[in-house]
Amino acid sequence: MDDSANWHPMSLCDGYNEVWKQYWDNFNAMKAWFRHHYAYTNWTTASAMSTQPQPDWRPGRYHRRKRRQRRRKRAQWKLSRKARSKRKRCTNRAGQIAQSRDDTEVDNEFLSFMMVTKLHRQERDAMKMKTNREDVKQSWLTCTDGEYIDVEKVSIYYRPSRVEDLQAPKADRRSIARMMYGAAGDKIYDMEEAMQARFDAEIDSYGPPLWPATPLRL
């Protein structure tokens, strides 16, 4: 659109209102002024950039300096690493020499000490095994007929069911039930005794084995 052309929403033939003529004239003048100054600003900026000398900036200089610094640090790290490894080798060599001297001096004494220690350990292990065997032997089930008892003669309680449990008399068990259950202790104790008697009767009647019969004797 040309700057000198005026723009109106409606032409005069369409019933243009003369009241708005001043408004649209001011609008067109403002638009022309804006375009003129916008073009002038672009022109001055372009001419200033063309006449201004370019700075002597070299982006590669910074990177080269950084590379030199990295190479210098890497070389220093390698030197320090070599020095540490050298000191470590010297220390290890000195320790090995001292250890070899000590070994040559106390070699016979050390061997005799190790032999005595080994014999003592063997005696201790043998005594420990013997003690364990005796403990296991004492823990085996015994009865009046002998030291061993047949598997088929052992009930689910690892004792003949008809043998009375002398370690816990009925009076003691009843008092324990009273202490645990209070006034209902006698009733609960009678129920437990009835259940136990029925269970023992079933065990005695059918005699179920604990496991398949084997020729082993406990």
JSON list of C-alpha atoms in Angstrom, two decimals:
[
{"chain": "A", "resi": 1, "resn": "MET", "atom": "CA", "xyz": [0.00, 0.00, 0.00]},
{"chain": "A", "resi": 2, "resn": "ASP", "atom": "CA", "xyz": [1.35, 3.44, -0.89]},
{"chain": "A", "resi": 3, "resn": "ASP", "atom": "CA", "xyz": [2.13, 5.91, 1.93]},
{"chain": "A", "resi": 4, "resn": "SER", "atom": "CA", "xyz": [0.33, 8.76, 0.16]},
{"chain": "A", "resi": 5, "resn": "ALA", "atom": "CA", "xyz": [-2.88, 6.75, -0.34]},
{"chain": "A", "resi": 6, "resn": "ASN", "atom": "CA", "xyz": [-5.59, 7.33, 2.20]},
{"chain": "A", "resi": 7, "resn": "TRP", "atom": "CA", "xyz": [-7.61, 4.39, 3.41]},
{"chain": "A", "resi": 8, "resn": "HIS", "atom": "CA", "xyz": [-11.26, 4.68, 4.42]},
{"chain": "A", "resi": 9, "resn": "PRO", "atom": "CA", "xyz": [-13.65, 1.94, 5.51]},
{"chain": "A", "resi": 10, "resn": "MET", "atom": "CA", "xyz": [-16.35, 3.10, 3.07]},
{"chain": "A", "resi": 11, "resn": "SER", "atom": "CA", "xyz": [-16.21, 5.08, -0.12]},
{"chain": "A", "resi": 12, "resn": "LEU", "atom": "CA", "xyz": [-18.17, 8.27, -0.68]},
{"chain": "A", "resi": 13, "resn": "CYS", "atom": "CA", "xyz": [-20.59, 6.51, -2.99]},
{"chain": "A", "resi": 14, "resn": "ASP", "atom": "CA", "xyz": [-21.56, 4.12, -0.20]},
{"chain": "A", "resi": 15, "resn": "GLY", "atom": "CA", "xyz": [-22.69, 6.94, 2.04]},
{"chain": "A", "resi": 16, "resn": "TYR", "atom": "CA", "xyz": [-19.39, 8.01, 3.58]},
{"chain": "A", "resi": 17, "resn": "ASN", "atom": "CA", "xyz": [-19.99, 10.03, 6.71]},
{"chain": "A", "resi": 18, "resn": "GLU", "atom": "CA", "xyz": [-18.11, 13.33, 6.68]},
{"chain": "A", "resi": 19, "resn": "VAL", "atom": "CA", "xyz": [-18.03, 13.33, 10.47]},
{"chain": "A", "resi": 20, "resn": "TRP", "atom": "CA", "xyz": [-15.26, 10.66, 10.49]},
{"chain": "A", "resi": 21, "resn": "LYS", "atom": "CA", "xyz": [-13.14, 12.32, 7.78]},
{"chain": "A", "resi": 22, "resn": "GLN", "atom": "CA", "xyz": [-10.84, 14.05, 10.27]},
{"chain": "A", "resi": 23, "resn": "TYR", "atom": "CA", "xyz": [-10.27, 10.80, 12.16]},
{"chain": "A", "resi": 24, "resn": "TRP", "atom": "CA", "xyz": [-9.28, 8.83, 9.10]},
{"chain": "A", "resi": 25, "resn": "ASP", "atom": "CA", "xyz": [-7.06, 11.66, 7.86]},
{"chain": "A", "resi": 26, "resn": "ASN", "atom": "CA", "xyz": [-5.16, 11.61, 11.16]},
{"chain": "A", "resi": 27, "resn": "PHE", "atom": "CA", "xyz": [-4.90, 7.79, 11.01]},
{"chain": "A", "resi": 28, "resn": "ASN", "atom": "CA", "xyz": [-3.42, 7.87, 7.52]},
{"chain": "A", "resi": 29, "resn": "ALA", "atom": "CA", "xyz": [-0.95, 10.61, 8.49]},
{"chain": "A", "resi": 30, "resn": "MET", "atom": "CA", "xyz": [0.22, 8.63, 11.52]},
{"chain": "A", "resi": 31, "resn": "LYS", "atom": "CA", "xyz": [0.67, 5.49, 9.42]},
{"chain": "A", "resi": 32, "resn": "ALA", "atom": "CA", "xyz": [2.69, 7.34, 6.83]},
{"chain": "A", "resi": 33, "resn": "TRP", "atom": "CA", "xyz": [4.90, 8.86, 9.55]},
{"chain": "A", "resi": 34, "resn": "PHE", "atom": "CA", "xyz": [5.50, 5.43, 11.11]},
{"chain": "A", "resi": 35, "resn": "ARG", "atom": "CA", "xyz": [6.52, 3.86, 7.80]},
{"chain": "A", "resi": 36, "resn": "HIS", "atom": "CA", "xyz": [8.83, 6.72, 6.96]},
{"chain": "A", "resi": 37, "resn": "HIS", "atom": "CA", "xyz": [10.66, 6.62, 10.29]},
{"chain": "A", "resi": 38, "resn": "TYR", "atom": "CA", "xyz": [10.83, 2.80, 10.27]},
{"chain": "A", "resi": 39, "resn": "ALA", "atom": "CA", "xyz": [12.54, 2.85, 6.88]},
{"chain": "A", "resi": 40, "resn": "TYR", "atom": "CA", "xyz": [14.89, 5.62, 8.02]},
{"chain": "A", "resi": 41, "resn": "THR", "atom": "CA", "xyz": [15.87, 3.63, 11.14]},
{"chain": "A", "resi": 42, "resn": "ASN", "atom": "CA", "xyz": [16.69, 0.55, 9.07]},
{"chain": "A", "resi": 43, "resn": "TRP", "atom": "CA", "xyz": [18.76, 2.61, 6.66]},
{"chain": "A", "resi": 44, "resn": "THR", "atom": "CA", "xyz": [20.82, 4.30, 9.42]},
{"chain": "A", "resi": 45, "resn": "THR", "atom": "CA", "xyz": [21.45, 0.96, 11.16]},
{"chain": "A", "resi": 46, "resn": "ALA", "atom": "CA", "xyz": [22.64, -0.71, 7.97]},
{"chain": "A", "resi": 47, "resn": "SER", "atom": "CA", "xyz": [24.94, 2.18, 7.04]},
{"chain": "A", "resi": 48, "resn": "ALA", "atom": "CA", "xyz": [26.41, 2.29, 10.58]},
{"chain": "A", "resi": 49, "resn": "MET", "atom": "CA", "xyz": [27.17, -1.43, 10.50]},
{"chain": "A", "resi": 50, "resn": "SER", "atom": "CA", "xyz": [28.81, -1.18, 7.10]},
{"chain": "A", "resi": 51, "resn": "THR", "atom": "CA", "xyz": [31.12, 1.68, 8.14]},
{"chain": "A", "resi": 52, "resn": "GLN", "atom": "CA", "xyz": [32.07, 0.24, 11.57]},
{"chain": "A", "resi": 53, "resn": "PRO", "atom": "CA", "xyz": [35.31, -1.83, 11.50]},
{"chain": "A", "resi": 54, "resn": "GLN", "atom": "CA", "xyz": [35.00, -5.48, 12.53]},
{"chain": "A", "resi": 55, "resn": "PRO", "atom": "CA", "xyz": [36.77, -6.43, 15.79]},
{"chain": "A", "resi": 56, "resn": "ASP", "atom": "CA", "xyz": [39.80, -8.69, 15.60]},
{"chain": "A", "resi": 57, "resn": "TRP", "atom": "CA", "xyz": [38.25, -11.58, 17.51]},
{"chain": "A", "resi": 58, "resn": "ARG", "atom": "CA", "xyz": [39.66, -15.04, 17.13]},
{"chain": "A", "resi": 59, "resn": "PRO", "atom": "CA", "xyz": [37.52, -17.75, 18.67]},
{"chain": "A", "resi": 60, "resn": "GLY", "atom": "CA", "xyz": [40.26, -20.35, 18.24]},
{"chain": "A", "resi": 61, "resn": "ARG", "atom": "CA", "xyz": [42.65, -18.55, 20.64]},
{"chain": "A", "resi": 62, "resn": "TYR", "atom": "CA", "xyz": [40.57, -19.45, 23.72]},
{"chain": "A", "resi": 63, "resn": "HIS", "atom": "CA", "xyz": [40.33, -23.09, 22.74]},
{"chain": "A", "resi": 64, "resn": "ARG", "atom": "CA", "xyz": [44.05, -23.31, 22.07]},
{"chain": "A", "resi": 65, "resn": "ARG", "atom": "CA", "xyz": [44.80, -21.88, 25.51]},
{"chain": "A", "resi": 66, "resn": "LYS", "atom": "CA", "xyz": [42.45, -24.39, 27.13]},
{"chain": "A", "resi": 67, "resn": "ARG", "atom": "CA", "xyz": [44.09, -27.27, 25.28]},
{"chain": "A", "resi": 68, "resn": "ARG", "atom": "CA", "xyz": [47.53, -26.14, 26.44]},
{"chain": "A", "resi": 69, "resn": "GLN", "atom": "CA", "xyz": [46.29, -25.99, 30.04]},
{"chain": "A", "resi": 70, "resn": "ARG", "atom": "CA", "xyz": [44.80, -29.46, 29.80]},
{"chain": "A", "resi": 71, "resn": "ARG", "atom": "CA", "xyz": [48.01, -30.89, 28.33]},
{"chain": "A", "resi": 72, "resn": "ARG", "atom": "CA", "xyz": [50.03, -29.24, 31.10]},
{"chain": "A", "resi": 73, "resn": "LYS", "atom": "CA", "xyz": [47.77, -30.66, 33.84]},
{"chain": "A", "resi": 74, "resn": "ARG", "atom": "CA", "xyz": [47.85, -34.11, 32.23]},
{"chain": "A", "resi": 75, "resn": "ALA", "atom": "CA", "xyz": [51.65, -34.07, 32.11]},
{"chain": "A", "resi": 76, "resn": "GLN", "atom": "CA", "xyz": [51.86, -33.01, 35.78]},
{"chain": "A", "resi": 77, "resn": "TRP", "atom": "CA", "xyz": [49.43, -35.77, 36.78]},
{"chain": "A", "resi": 78, "resn": "LYS", "atom": "CA", "xyz": [51.49, -38.39, 34.92]},
{"chain": "A", "resi": 79, "resn": "LEU", "atom": "CA", "xyz": [54.69, -37.21, 36.62]},
{"chain": "A", "resi": 80, "resn": "SER", "atom": "CA", "xyz": [53.09, -37.34, 40.07]},
{"chain": "A", "resi": 81, "resn": "ARG", "atom": "CA", "xyz": [51.68, -40.80, 39.33]},
{"chain": "A", "resi": 82, "resn": "LYS", "atom": "CA", "xyz": [55.08, -42.10, 38.27]},
{"chain": "A", "resi": 83, "resn": "ALA", "atom": "CA", "xyz": [56.63, -40.65, 41.43]},
{"chain": "A", "resi": 84, "resn": "ARG", "atom": "CA", "xyz": [54.01, -42.31, 43.64]},
{"chain": "A", "resi": 85, "resn": "SER", "atom": "CA", "xyz": [54.41, -45.67, 41.94]},
{"chain": "A", "resi": 86, "resn": "LYS", "atom": "CA", "xyz": [58.18, -45.43, 42.28]},
{"chain": "A", "resi": 87, "resn": "ARG", "atom": "CA", "xyz": [57.94, -44.66, 46.00]},
{"chain": "A", "resi": 88, "resn": "LYS", "atom": "CA", "xyz": [55.51, -47.55, 46.45]},
{"chain": "A", "resi": 89, "resn": "ARG", "atom": "CA", "xyz": [57.85, -49.98, 44.68]},
{"chain": "A", "resi": 90, "resn": "CYS", "atom": "CA", "xyz": [60.76, -48.84, 46.81]},
{"chain": "A", "resi": 91, "resn": "THR", "atom": "CA", "xyz": [58.71, -49.27, 49.99]},
{"chain": "A", "resi": 92, "resn": "ASN", "atom": "CA", "xyz": [57.54, -52.74, 48.97]},
{"chain": "A", "resi": 93, "resn": "ARG", "atom": "CA", "xyz": [61.06, -53.79, 48.05]},
{"chain": "A", "resi": 94, "resn": "ALA", "atom": "CA", "xyz": [62.39, -52.59, 51.40]},
{"chain": "A", "resi": 95, "resn": "GLY", "atom": "CA", "xyz": [59.61, -54.43, 53.24]},
{"chain": "A", "resi": 96, "resn": "GLN", "atom": "CA", "xyz": [60.29, -57.62, 51.29]},
{"chain": "A", "resi": 97, "resn": "ILE", "atom": "CA", "xyz": [63.98, -57.43, 52.08]},
{"chain": "A", "resi": 98, "resn": "ALA", "atom": "CA", "xyz": [63.27, -56.93, 55.79]},
{"chain": "A", "resi": 99, "resn": "GLN", "atom": "CA", "xyz": [60.72, -59.76, 55.76]},
{"chain": "A", "resi": 100, "resn": "SER", "atom": "CA", "xyz": [63.14, -62.12, 54.03]},
{"chain": "A", "resi": 101, "resn": "ARG", "atom": "CA", "xyz": [65.78, -61.33, 56.65]},
{"chain": "A", "resi": 102, "resn": "ASP", "atom": "CA", "xyz": [63.33, -62.00, 59.47]},
{"chain": "A", "resi": 103, "resn": "ASP", "atom": "CA", "xyz": [62.25, -65.26, 57.83]},
{"chain": "A", "resi": 104, "resn": "THR", "atom": "CA", "xyz": [65.81, -66.49, 57.52]},
{"chain": "A", "resi": 105, "resn": "GLU", "atom": "CA", "xyz": [66.50, -65.62, 61.15]},
{"chain": "A", "resi": 106, "resn": "VAL", "atom": "CA", "xyz": [63.40, -67.26, 62.74]},
{"chain": "A", "resi": 107, "resn": "ASP", "atom": "CA", "xyz": [62.68, -69.91, 60.13]},
{"chain": "A", "resi": 108, "resn": "ASN", "atom": "CA", "xyz": [63.38, -72.92, 62.35]},
{"chain": "A", "resi": 109, "resn": "GLU", "atom": "CA", "xyz": [61.59, -71.46, 65.35]},
{"chain": "A", "resi": 110, "resn": "PHE", "atom": "CA", "xyz": [58.54, -70.65, 63.27]},
{"chain": "A", "resi": 111, "resn": "LEU", "atom": "CA", "xyz": [58.37, -74.16, 61.82]},
{"chain": "A", "resi": 112, "resn": "SER", "atom": "CA", "xyz": [58.57, -75.74, 65.26]},
{"chain": "A", "resi": 113, "resn": "PHE", "atom": "CA", "xyz": [55.88, -73.41, 66.54]},
{"chain": "A", "resi": 114, "resn": "MET", "atom": "CA", "xyz": [53.59, -74.29, 63.62]},
{"chain": "A", "resi": 115, "resn": "MET", "atom": "CA", "xyz": [54.10, -78.01, 64.22]},
{"chain": "A", "resi": 116, "resn": "VAL", "atom": "CA", "xyz": [53.27, -77.74, 67.91]},
{"chain": "A", "resi": 117, "resn": "THR", "atom": "CA", "xyz": [50.20, -75.66, 67.07]},
{"chain": "A", "resi": 118, "resn": "LYS", "atom": "CA", "xyz": [49.02, -78.25, 64.55]},
{"chain": "A", "resi": 119, "resn": "LEU", "atom": "CA", "xyz": [49.39, -81.09, 67.04]},
{"chain": "A", "resi": 120, "resn": "HIS", "atom": "CA", "xyz": [47.55, -79.12, 69.68]},
{"chain": "A", "resi": 121, "resn": "ARG", "atom": "CA", "xyz": [44.71, -78.39, 67.23]},
{"chain": "A", "resi": 122, "resn": "GLN", "atom": "CA", "xyz": [44.41, -82.07, 66.32]},
{"chain": "A", "resi": 123, "resn": "GLU", "atom": "CA", "xyz": [44.27, -83.09, 69.98]},
{"chain": "A", "resi": 124, "resn": "ARG", "atom": "CA", "xyz": [41.66, -80.45, 70.68]},
{"chain": "A", "resi": 125, "resn": "ASP", "atom": "CA", "xyz": [39.48, -81.56, 67.74]},
{"chain": "A", "resi": 126, "resn": "ALA", "atom": "CA", "xyz": [39.75, -85.22, 68.78]},
{"chain": "A", "resi": 127, "resn": "MET", "atom": "CA", "xyz": [38.72, -84.38, 72.35]},
{"chain": "A", "resi": 128, "resn": "LYS", "atom": "CA", "xyz": [35.84, -82.27, 71.08]},
{"chain": "A", "resi": 129, "resn": "MET", "atom": "CA", "xyz": [34.59, -85.09, 68.85]},
{"chain": "A", "resi": 130, "resn": "LYS", "atom": "CA", "xyz": [34.80, -87.54, 71.75]},
{"chain": "A", "resi": 131, "resn": "THR", "atom": "CA", "xyz": [32.82, -85.19, 73.98]},
{"chain": "A", "resi": 132, "resn": "ASN", "atom": "CA", "xyz": [30.17, -84.76, 71.30]},
{"chain": "A", "resi": 133, "resn": "ARG", "atom": "CA", "xyz": [29.83, -88.52, 70.88]},
{"chain": "A", "resi": 134, "resn": "GLU", "atom": "CA", "xyz": [29.39, -88.95, 74.62]},
{"chain": "A", "resi": 135, "resn": "ASP", "atom": "CA", "xyz": [26.75, -86.23, 74.70]},
{"chain": "A", "resi": 136, "resn": "VAL", "atom": "CA", "xyz": [24.85, -87.88, 71.87]},
{"chain": "A", "resi": 137, "resn": "LYS", "atom": "CA", "xyz": [25.13, -91.24, 73.59]},
{"chain": "A", "resi": 138, "resn": "GLN", "atom": "CA", "xyz": [23.73, -89.81, 76.82]},
{"chain": "A", "resi": 139, "resn": "SER", "atom": "CA", "xyz": [20.85, -88.22, 74.93]},
{"chain": "A", "resi": 140, "resn": "TRP", "atom": "CA", "xyz": [19.71, -91.57, 73.48]},
{"chain": "A", "resi": 141, "resn": "LEU", "atom": "CA", "xyz": [16.49, -93.04, 74.78]},
{"chain": "A", "resi": 142, "resn": "THR", "atom": "CA", "xyz": [16.83, -95.63, 77.51]},
{"chain": "A", "resi": 143, "resn": "CYS", "atom": "CA", "xyz": [14.42, -98.09, 79.03]},
{"chain": "A", "resi": 144, "resn": "THR", "atom": "CA", "xyz": [14.51, -100.80, 81.68]},
{"chain": "A", "resi": 145, "resn": "ASP", "atom": "CA", "xyz": [15.30, -103.58, 79.22]},
{"chain": "A", "resi": 146, "resn": "GLY", "atom": "CA", "xyz": [18.54, -102.07, 77.99]},
{"chain": "A", "resi": 147, "resn": "GLU", "atom": "CA", "xyz": [20.29, -99.06, 76.59]},
{"chain": "A", "resi": 148, "resn": "TYR", "atom": "CA", "xyz": [18.58, -99.13, 73.17]},
{"chain": "A", "resi": 149, "resn": "ILE", "atom": "CA", "xyz": [14.91, -99.36, 72.35]},
{"chain": "A", "resi": 150, "resn": "ASP", "atom": "CA", "xyz": [13.23, -100.54, 69.19]},
{"chain": "A", "resi": 151, "resn": "VAL", "atom": "CA", "xyz": [11.44, -98.03, 67.02]},
{"chain": "A", "resi": 152, "resn": "GLU", "atom": "CA", "xyz": [8.23, -100.05, 67.09]},
{"chain": "A", "resi": 153, "resn": "LYS", "atom": "CA", "xyz": [8.18, -99.87, 70.90]},
{"chain": "A", "resi": 154, "resn": "VAL", "atom": "CA", "xyz": [8.23, -96.07, 70.88]},
{"chain": "A", "resi": 155, "resn": "SER", "atom": "CA", "xyz": [4.97, -94.14, 70.64]},
{"chain": "A", "resi": 156, "resn": "ILE", "atom": "CA", "xyz": [4.46, -90.61, 69.43]},
{"chain": "A", "resi": 157, "resn": "TYR", "atom": "CA", "xyz": [5.77, -89.39, 72.77]},
{"chain": "A", "resi": 158, "resn": "TYR", "atom": "CA", "xyz": [9.01, -91.39, 72.35]},
{"chain": "A", "resi": 159, "resn": "ARG", "atom": "CA", "xyz": [7.87, -93.58, 75.29]},
{"chain": "A", "resi": 160, "resn": "PRO", "atom": "CA", "xyz": [5.40, -96.43, 75.73]},
{"chain": "A", "resi": 161, "resn": "SER", "atom": "CA", "xyz": [1.94, -94.91, 76.01]},
{"chain": "A", "resi": 162, "resn": "ARG", "atom": "CA", "xyz": [1.01, -97.13, 78.99]},
{"chain": "A", "resi": 163, "resn": "VAL", "atom": "CA", "xyz": [3.96, -95.86, 81.05]},
{"chain": "A", "resi": 164, "resn": "GLU", "atom": "CA", "xyz": [2.83, -93.28, 83.57]},
{"chain": "A", "resi": 165, "resn": "ASP", "atom": "CA", "xyz": [4.45, -89.87, 83.34]},
{"chain": "A", "resi": 166, "resn": "LEU", "atom": "CA", "xyz": [6.03, -89.66, 86.79]},
{"chain": "A", "resi": 167, "resn": "GLN", "atom": "CA", "xyz": [7.63, -86.28, 86.22]},
{"chain": "A", "resi": 168, "resn": "ALA", "atom": "CA", "xyz": [4.29, -84.47, 86.15]},
{"chain": "A", "resi": 169, "resn": "PRO", "atom": "CA", "xyz": [1.72, -85.98, 88.59]},
{"chain": "A", "resi": 170, "resn": "LYS", "atom": "CA", "xyz": [-1.95, -85.33, 88.10]},
{"chain": "A", "resi": 171, "resn": "ALA", "atom": "CA", "xyz": [-2.18, -83.14, 91.19]},
{"chain": "A", "resi": 172, "resn": "ASP", "atom": "CA", "xyz": [0.53, -80.87, 89.88]},
{"chain": "A", "resi": 173, "resn": "ARG", "atom": "CA", "xyz": [-1.07, -80.68, 86.46]},
{"chain": "A", "resi": 174, "resn": "ARG", "atom": "CA", "xyz": [-4.44, -79.86, 88.03]},
{"chain": "A", "resi": 175, "resn": "SER", "atom": "CA", "xyz": [-2.91, -77.09, 90.14]},
{"chain": "A", "resi": 176, "resn": "ILE", "atom": "CA", "xyz": [-1.18, -75.69, 87.07]},
{"chain": "A", "resi": 177, "resn": "ALA", "atom": "CA", "xyz": [-4.53, -75.68, 85.23]},
{"chain": "A", "resi": 178, "resn": "ARG", "atom": "CA", "xyz": [-6.18, -73.85, 88.14]},
{"chain": "A", "resi": 179, "resn": "MET", "atom": "CA", "xyz": [-3.39, -71.28, 88.18]},
{"chain": "A", "resi": 180, "resn": "MET", "atom": "CA", "xyz": [-3.68, -70.70, 84.42]},
{"chain": "A", "resi": 181, "resn": "TYR", "atom": "CA", "xyz": [-7.47, -70.79, 83.96]},
{"chain": "A", "resi": 182, "resn": "GLY", "atom": "CA", "xyz": [-8.80, -69.83, 87.38]},
{"chain": "A", "resi": 183, "resn": "ALA", "atom": "CA", "xyz": [-12.22, -71.18, 88.35]},
{"chain": "A", "resi": 184, "resn": "ALA", "atom": "CA", "xyz": [-12.53, -73.01, 85.01]},
{"chain": "A", "resi": 185, "resn": "GLY", "atom": "CA", "xyz": [-9.23, -74.83, 85.57]},
{"chain": "A", "resi": 186, "resn": "ASP", "atom": "CA", "xyz": [-10.81, -78.08, 86.86]},
{"chain": "A", "resi": 187, "resn": "LYS", "atom": "CA", "xyz": [-13.21, -78.25, 83.92]},
{"chain": "A", "resi": 188, "resn": "ILE", "atom": "CA", "xyz": [-10.49, -77.57, 81.37]},
{"chain": "A", "resi": 189, "resn": "TYR", "atom": "CA", "xyz": [-8.19, -80.10, 83.03]},
{"chain": "A", "resi": 190, "resn": "ASP", "atom": "CA", "xyz": [-10.88, -82.80, 82.93]},
{"chain": "A", "resi": 191, "resn": "MET", "atom": "CA", "xyz": [-11.47, -82.09, 79.24]},
{"chain": "A", "resi": 192, "resn": "GLU", "atom": "CA", "xyz": [-7.76, -82.34, 78.50]},
{"chain": "A", "resi": 193, "resn": "GLU", "atom": "CA", "xyz": [-7.46, -85.61, 80.42]},
{"chain": "A", "resi": 194, "resn": "ALA", "atom": "CA", "xyz": [-10.44, -87.07, 78.55]},
{"chain": "A", "resi": 195, "resn": "MET", "atom": "CA", "xyz": [-8.98, -86.10, 75.21]},
{"chain": "A", "resi": 196, "resn": "GLN", "atom": "CA", "xyz": [-5.57, -87.47, 76.21]},
{"chain": "A", "resi": 197, "resn": "ALA", "atom": "CA", "xyz": [-7.08, -90.77, 77.37]},
{"chain": "A", "resi": 198, "resn": "ARG", "atom": "CA", "xyz": [-8.99, -91.16, 74.13]},
{"chain": "A", "resi": 199, "resn": "PHE", "atom": "CA", "xyz": [-5.87, -90.38, 72.12]},
{"chain": "A", "resi": 200, "resn": "ASP", "atom": "CA", "xyz": [-3.79, -92.92, 74.08]},
{"chain": "A", "resi": 201, "resn": "ALA", "atom": "CA", "xyz": [-6.51, -95.52, 73.64]},
{"chain": "A", "resi": 202, "resn": "GLU", "atom": "CA", "xyz": [-6.49, -95.01, 69.87]},
{"chain": "A", "resi": 203, "resn": "ILE", "atom": "CA", "xyz": [-2.70, -95.23, 69.78]},
{"chain": "A", "resi": 204, "resn": "ASP", "atom": "CA", "xyz": [-2.71, -98.43, 71.85]},
{"chain": "A", "resi": 205, "resn": "SER", "atom": "CA", "xyz": [-5.48, -99.99, 69.77]},
{"chain": "A", "resi": 206, "resn": "TYR", "atom": "CA", "xyz": [-4.08, -99.38, 66.30]},
{"chain": "A", "resi": 207, "resn": "GLY", "atom": "CA", "xyz": [-0.39, -98.85, 67.06]},
{"chain": "A", "resi": 208, "resn": "PRO", "atom": "CA", "xyz": [0.45, -96.64, 64.06]},
{"chain": "A", "resi": 209, "resn": "PRO", "atom": "CA", "xyz": [4.18, -96.58, 63.32]},
{"chain": "A", "resi": 210, "resn": "LEU", "atom": "CA", "xyz": [5.97, -93.24, 63.35]},
{"chain": "A", "resi": 211, "resn": "TRP", "atom": "CA", "xyz": [7.60, -94.07, 60.01]},
{"chain": "A", "resi": 212, "resn": "PRO", "atom": "CA", "xyz": [7.99, -97.16, 57.80]},
{"chain": "A", "resi": 213, "resn": "ALA", "atom": "CA", "xyz": [9.61, -100.02, 59.70]},
{"chain": "A", "resi": 214, "resn": "THR", "atom": "CA", "xyz": [13.39, -100.01, 59.30]},
{"chain": "A", "resi": 215, "resn": "PRO", "atom": "CA", "xyz": [16.07, -102.35, 60.65]},
{"chain": "A", "resi": 216, "resn": "LEU", "atom": "CA", "xyz": [17.62, -99.48, 62.59]},
{"chain": "A", "resi": 217, "resn": "ARG", "atom": "CA", "xyz": [17.66, -99.36, 66.35]},
{"chain": "A", "resi": 218, "resn": "LEU", "atom": "CA", "xyz": [17.83, -96.03, 68.15]}
]
